[in-house]
Tab-separated table of C-alpha atoms in Angstrom:
chain	number	residue	atom	x	y	z
A	1	UNK	CA	0.000	0.000	0.000
A	2	UNK	CA	1.283	3.482	-0.844
A	3	UNK	CA	2.295	5.673	2.053
A	4	UNK	CA	0.010	8.593	2.900
A	5	UNK	CA	1.900	11.897	2.988
A	6	UNK	CA	0.481	15.122	4.394
A	7	UNK	CA	1.472	17.822	1.910
A	8	UNK	CA	-0.196	20.707	3.740
A	9	UNK	CA	-2.827	20.893	6.461
A	10	UNK	CA	-4.431	23.791	8.302
A	11	UNK	CA	-7.898	24.922	9.334
A	12	UNK	CA	-8.963	25.943	5.807
A	13	UNK	CA	-7.730	23.052	3.682
A	14	UNK	CA	-5.621	19.912	3.623
A	15	UNK	CA	-3.805	18.026	0.864
A	16	UNK	CA	-2.735	14.382	1.107
A	17	UNK	CA	-0.630	12.384	-1.325
A	18	UNK	CA	-1.159	8.664	-1.862
A	19	UNK	CA	1.192	7.398	-4.546
A	20	UNK	CA	0.590	9.506	-7.637
A	21	UNK	CA	-2.783	10.806	-6.425
A	22	UNK	CA	-3.372	14.001	-4.465
A	23	UNK	CA	-6.505	14.360	-2.353
A	24	UNK	CA	-7.486	17.954	-1.622
A	25	UNK	CA	-10.104	18.723	1.023
A	26	UNK	CA	-11.275	22.332	1.239
A	27	UNK	CA	-13.725	23.917	3.652
A	28	UNK	CA	-14.746	26.334	0.888
A	29	UNK	CA	-16.301	24.429	-2.018
A	30	UNK	CA	-16.052	27.547	-4.183
A	31	UNK	CA	-12.251	27.270	-4.174
A	32	UNK	CA	-12.451	23.709	-5.490
A	33	UNK	CA	-14.909	24.843	-8.179
A	34	UNK	CA	-12.532	27.610	-9.251
A	35	UNK	CA	-9.567	25.233	-9.335
A	36	UNK	CA	-11.322	22.735	-11.606
A	37	UNK	CA	-12.687	25.382	-13.953
A	38	UNK	CA	-9.402	27.285	-14.180
A	39	UNK	CA	-7.437	24.124	-15.018
A	40	UNK	CA	-9.872	23.423	-17.833
A	41	UNK	CA	-9.359	26.892	-19.311
A	42	UNK	CA	-5.655	27.680	-19.106
A	43	UNK	CA	-3.313	26.890	-22.065
A	44	UNK	CA	-0.577	25.306	-19.906
A	45	UNK	CA	-0.110	21.798	-18.456
A	46	UNK	CA	-2.144	21.186	-15.288
A	47	UNK	CA	-2.947	18.138	-13.138
A	48	UNK	CA	-5.552	15.704	-14.447
A	49	UNK	CA	-8.776	15.697	-12.418
A	50	UNK	CA	-9.516	12.096	-11.418
A	51	UNK	CA	-12.752	12.604	-9.493
A	52	UNK	CA	-14.666	15.023	-7.291
A	53	UNK	CA	-16.761	14.267	-4.247
A	54	UNK	CA	-17.246	17.484	-2.245
A	55	UNK	CA	-15.384	18.550	-0.246
A	56	UNK	CA	-12.632	16.365	-1.780
A	57	UNK	CA	-10.924	16.705	-5.150
A	58	UNK	CA	-8.621	13.953	-6.465
A	59	UNK	CA	-5.982	14.939	-9.004
A	60	UNK	CA	-3.017	13.148	-10.579
A	61	UNK	CA	0.566	14.125	-9.906
A	62	UNK	CA	2.344	16.055	-12.647
A	63	UNK	CA	5.751	14.906	-13.923
A	64	UNK	CA	8.978	16.672	-13.145
A	65	UNK	CA	10.063	18.512	-10.023
A	66	UNK	CA	9.078	21.826	-8.468
A	67	UNK	CA	11.040	24.852	-9.626
A	68	UNK	CA	12.082	25.235	-5.994
A	69	UNK	CA	10.902	26.019	-2.472
A	70	UNK	CA	10.599	29.299	-0.616
A	71	UNK	CA	13.503	29.615	1.780
A	72	UNK	CA	15.742	27.214	-0.163
A	73	UNK	CA	18.107	27.843	-3.086
A	74	UNK	CA	16.619	26.779	-6.409
A	75	UNK	CA	18.660	24.243	-8.379
A	76	UNK	CA	16.641	24.890	-11.545
A	77	UNK	CA	18.519	26.319	-14.523
A	78	UNK	CA	18.021	29.850	-15.900
A	79	UNK	CA	16.322	28.191	-18.892
A	80	UNK	CA	13.790	26.535	-16.592
A	81	UNK	CA	13.000	29.870	-14.947
A	82	UNK	CA	12.616	31.443	-18.392
A	83	UNK	CA	10.287	28.604	-19.406
A	84	UNK	CA	8.188	29.380	-16.328
A	85	UNK	CA	8.003	33.007	-17.434
A	86	UNK	CA	6.850	31.955	-20.908
A	87	UNK	CA	4.164	29.691	-19.434
A	88	UNK	CA	2.891	32.482	-17.215
A	89	UNK	CA	2.660	34.768	-20.233
A	90	UNK	CA	0.420	32.202	-21.986
A	91	UNK	CA	-1.867	32.183	-18.956
A	92	UNK	CA	-1.991	35.979	-18.816
A	93	UNK	CA	-2.808	36.163	-22.542
A	94	UNK	CA	-5.679	33.664	-22.250
A	95	UNK	CA	-9.305	34.884	-22.430
A	96	UNK	CA	-10.404	36.352	-19.116
A	97	UNK	CA	-12.391	34.101	-16.770
A	98	UNK	CA	-15.758	35.452	-15.588
A	99	UNK	CA	-14.760	35.588	-11.909
A	100	UNK	CA	-12.313	37.819	-9.958
A	101	UNK	CA	-9.199	36.239	-8.479
A	102	UNK	CA	-7.035	36.767	-5.435
A	103	UNK	CA	-5.046	39.528	-7.109
A	104	UNK	CA	-8.163	41.202	-8.462
A	105	UNK	CA	-9.245	43.046	-5.348
A	106	UNK	CA	-10.092	46.737	-5.674
A	107	UNK	CA	-7.404	49.242	-4.800
A	108	UNK	CA	-9.358	50.723	-1.884
A	109	UNK	CA	-9.976	47.274	-0.415
A	110	UNK	CA	-6.340	46.282	-0.823
A	111	UNK	CA	-5.059	49.545	0.691
A	112	UNK	CA	-7.379	49.155	3.683
A	113	UNK	CA	-6.198	45.576	4.224
A	114	UNK	CA	-2.582	46.674	3.976
A	115	UNK	CA	-3.117	49.446	6.541
A	116	UNK	CA	-4.794	46.987	8.902
A	117	UNK	CA	-2.040	44.394	8.639
A	118	UNK	CA	0.707	46.971	9.088
A	119	UNK	CA	-0.997	48.266	12.224
A	120	UNK	CA	-1.336	44.708	13.581
A	121	UNK	CA	2.340	43.926	12.936
A	122	UNK	CA	3.479	47.020	14.853
A	123	UNK	CA	0.892	46.975	17.652
A	124	UNK	CA	1.643	43.350	18.477
A	125	UNK	CA	5.385	43.785	18.271
A	126	UNK	CA	5.724	41.247	15.467
A	127	UNK	CA	8.000	43.478	13.365
A	128	UNK	CA	9.801	46.773	14.053
A	129	UNK	CA	7.810	49.855	13.142
A	130	UNK	CA	10.587	51.174	10.889
A	131	UNK	CA	10.729	47.944	8.893
A	132	UNK	CA	6.964	47.961	8.416
A	133	UNK	CA	6.891	51.638	7.423
A	134	UNK	CA	9.719	51.207	4.920
A	135	UNK	CA	7.993	48.292	3.207
A	136	UNK	CA	4.630	50.071	3.346
A	137	UNK	CA	6.151	52.907	1.304
A	138	UNK	CA	7.603	50.445	-1.240
A	139	UNK	CA	4.256	48.630	-1.468
A	140	UNK	CA	2.528	51.832	-2.595
A	141	UNK	CA	3.763	51.262	-6.161
A	142	UNK	CA	1.547	48.172	-6.485
A	143	UNK	CA	-1.579	50.201	-5.676
A	144	UNK	CA	-2.148	51.533	-9.174
A	145	UNK	CA	-4.599	50.891	-12.033
A	146	UNK	CA	-3.866	47.664	-13.934
A	147	UNK	CA	-5.286	45.826	-16.925
A	148	UNK	CA	-7.004	42.585	-15.832
A	149	UNK	CA	-5.371	39.337	-16.910
A	150	UNK	CA	-6.073	35.646	-16.297
A	151	UNK	CA	-3.960	35.128	-13.185
A	152	UNK	CA	-3.033	32.074	-11.130
A	153	UNK	CA	-3.298	34.040	-7.900
A	154	UNK	CA	-0.969	31.866	-5.790
A	155	UNK	CA	1.942	31.171	-8.116
A	156	UNK	CA	4.434	30.080	-5.495
A	157	UNK	CA	7.671	28.567	-6.764
A	158	UNK	CA	6.558	25.162	-5.457
A	159	UNK	CA	3.494	25.245	-7.725
A	160	UNK	CA	5.488	25.218	-10.997
A	161	UNK	CA	6.946	21.875	-12.119
A	162	UNK	CA	9.691	21.517	-14.702
A	163	UNK	CA	11.641	18.750	-16.409
A	164	UNK	CA	14.619	19.329	-18.723
A	165	UNK	CA	13.944	23.067	-18.743
A	166	UNK	CA	10.314	22.633	-19.806
A	167	UNK	CA	7.227	23.343	-17.708
A	168	UNK	CA	5.420	20.051	-17.099
A	169	UNK	CA	2.627	21.312	-14.879
A	170	UNK	CA	1.305	24.215	-12.815
A	171	UNK	CA	-0.745	23.214	-9.771
A	172	UNK	CA	-3.060	24.748	-7.131
A	173	UNK	CA	-5.419	27.012	-9.100
A	174	UNK	CA	-7.936	27.710	-6.311
A	175	UNK	CA	-7.072	31.446	-6.215
A	176	UNK	CA	-7.186	31.915	-10.002
A	177	UNK	CA	-9.240	34.607	-11.733
A	178	UNK	CA	-9.046	38.101	-13.165
A	179	UNK	CA	-6.212	40.025	-11.561
A	180	UNK	CA	-2.926	41.896	-11.786
A	181	UNK	CA	-0.427	40.006	-13.965
A	182	UNK	CA	2.553	41.410	-12.073
A	183	UNK	CA	1.239	39.838	-8.857
A	184	UNK	CA	1.898	36.405	-10.394
A	185	UNK	CA	5.433	37.338	-11.451
A	186	UNK	CA	6.158	38.737	-8.001
A	187	UNK	CA	4.759	35.683	-6.232
A	188	UNK	CA	6.867	33.298	-8.318
A	189	UNK	CA	10.076	35.216	-7.601
A	190	UNK	CA	9.370	36.033	-3.935
A	191	UNK	CA	12.520	35.087	-2.034
A	192	UNK	CA	14.233	34.242	-5.333
A	193	UNK	CA	14.799	37.753	-6.612
A	194	UNK	CA	17.990	36.690	-8.391
A	195	UNK	CA	15.859	34.798	-10.956
A	196	UNK	CA	13.587	37.714	-11.833
A	197	UNK	CA	15.625	38.541	-14.951
A	198	UNK	CA	15.269	34.974	-16.253
A	199	UNK	CA	11.510	34.992	-15.643
A	200	UNK	CA	11.059	38.353	-17.361
A	201	UNK	CA	13.183	37.181	-20.318
A	202	UNK	CA	10.867	34.201	-20.788
A	203	UNK	CA	7.779	36.336	-20.211
A	204	UNK	CA	8.779	38.235	-23.324
A	205	UNK	CA	7.672	41.783	-22.671
A	206	UNK	CA	8.679	44.816	-20.671
A	207	UNK	CA	7.428	44.763	-17.085
A	208	UNK	CA	7.610	47.385	-14.369
A	209	UNK	CA	10.218	45.983	-11.982
A	210	UNK	CA	9.341	48.568	-9.334
A	211	UNK	CA	5.793	47.199	-9.219
A	212	UNK	CA	7.091	43.638	-8.844
A	213	UNK	CA	9.297	44.777	-5.961
A	214	UNK	CA	6.281	46.545	-4.490
A	215	UNK	CA	4.311	43.295	-4.643
A	216	UNK	CA	7.148	41.499	-2.818
A	217	UNK	CA	6.697	43.928	0.073
A	218	UNK	CA	2.921	44.032	-0.121
A	219	UNK	CA	2.427	40.265	-0.283
A	220	UNK	CA	4.869	39.728	2.585
A	221	UNK	CA	3.212	42.355	4.794
A	222	UNK	CA	-0.209	40.836	4.146
A	223	UNK	CA	0.997	37.275	4.667
A	224	UNK	CA	2.790	37.332	8.018
A	225	UNK	CA	-0.277	37.205	10.285
A	226	UNK	CA	-2.001	34.491	8.186
A	227	UNK	CA	1.132	32.358	8.248
A	228	UNK	CA	1.538	32.698	12.009
A	229	UNK	CA	-2.127	31.917	12.686
A	230	UNK	CA	-2.024	28.816	10.456
A	231	UNK	CA	1.088	27.254	11.913
A	232	UNK	CA	3.725	28.440	9.442
A	233	UNK	CA	6.915	30.375	10.186
A	234	UNK	CA	7.361	33.579	8.165
A	235	UNK	CA	10.679	34.201	9.967
A	236	UNK	CA	12.329	31.086	8.489
A	237	UNK	CA	15.461	31.892	6.449
A	238	UNK	CA	14.603	33.246	2.997
A	239	UNK	CA	10.898	33.613	3.738
A	240	UNK	CA	8.582	36.607	4.130
A	241	UNK	CA	10.331	38.432	6.990
A	242	UNK	CA	13.697	38.090	5.264
A	243	UNK	CA	12.099	39.498	2.092
A	244	UNK	CA	10.900	42.502	4.088
A	245	UNK	CA	14.338	42.963	5.657
A	246	UNK	CA	15.976	42.940	2.219
A	247	UNK	CA	14.202	46.180	1.295
A	248	UNK	CA	16.618	49.080	1.672
């Protein structure tokens, strides 16, 4: 019998692996619905859906290995990072889905959330006030009008699989929808800023690097409390707090 491996588990969702099958249980059925529909629409390799029985979704493993992990050096080649950029561009150029995604929140809503999280970080002594203020100023550049694109919404480095410098699969589409394309590029390169040039080269068009840097700060500021409350460590080497500290 195949061993059961817990991939991730917290109060909102859990993912188990049994052999080459992943079982995803989500407290919010809408996220599962979005994941299935997005995978059917995007022009890039995605996991095969094996079956659905709410609240569980069973999908097949994709070939290859993850581009890397947050907090660890990536062993993937520059060509693999460029291939990831090219795949993301195909997603962003796809016809828009009818629903908003994680990166599609209104600017007023996002600014209010950012203000609230910054206040929480300082009031509770989680991060120094100067560090929070510095990153809050950098994050301002992300709060600008943008043209909606089909976005993944949670394009962490561990969600992109490659083999021989080709993208073999992109997983975890539950946050997909209309949103800011640069949010995806920033999420992929969070903690791996040295590969941004390779990703942009594969993406194939000029991008505003200041906005990507702003999203690094903004995403990290918004993520610290959620990570702490769900049993993760944002202070681990190379993770969100280190990203915030890298801002000069």
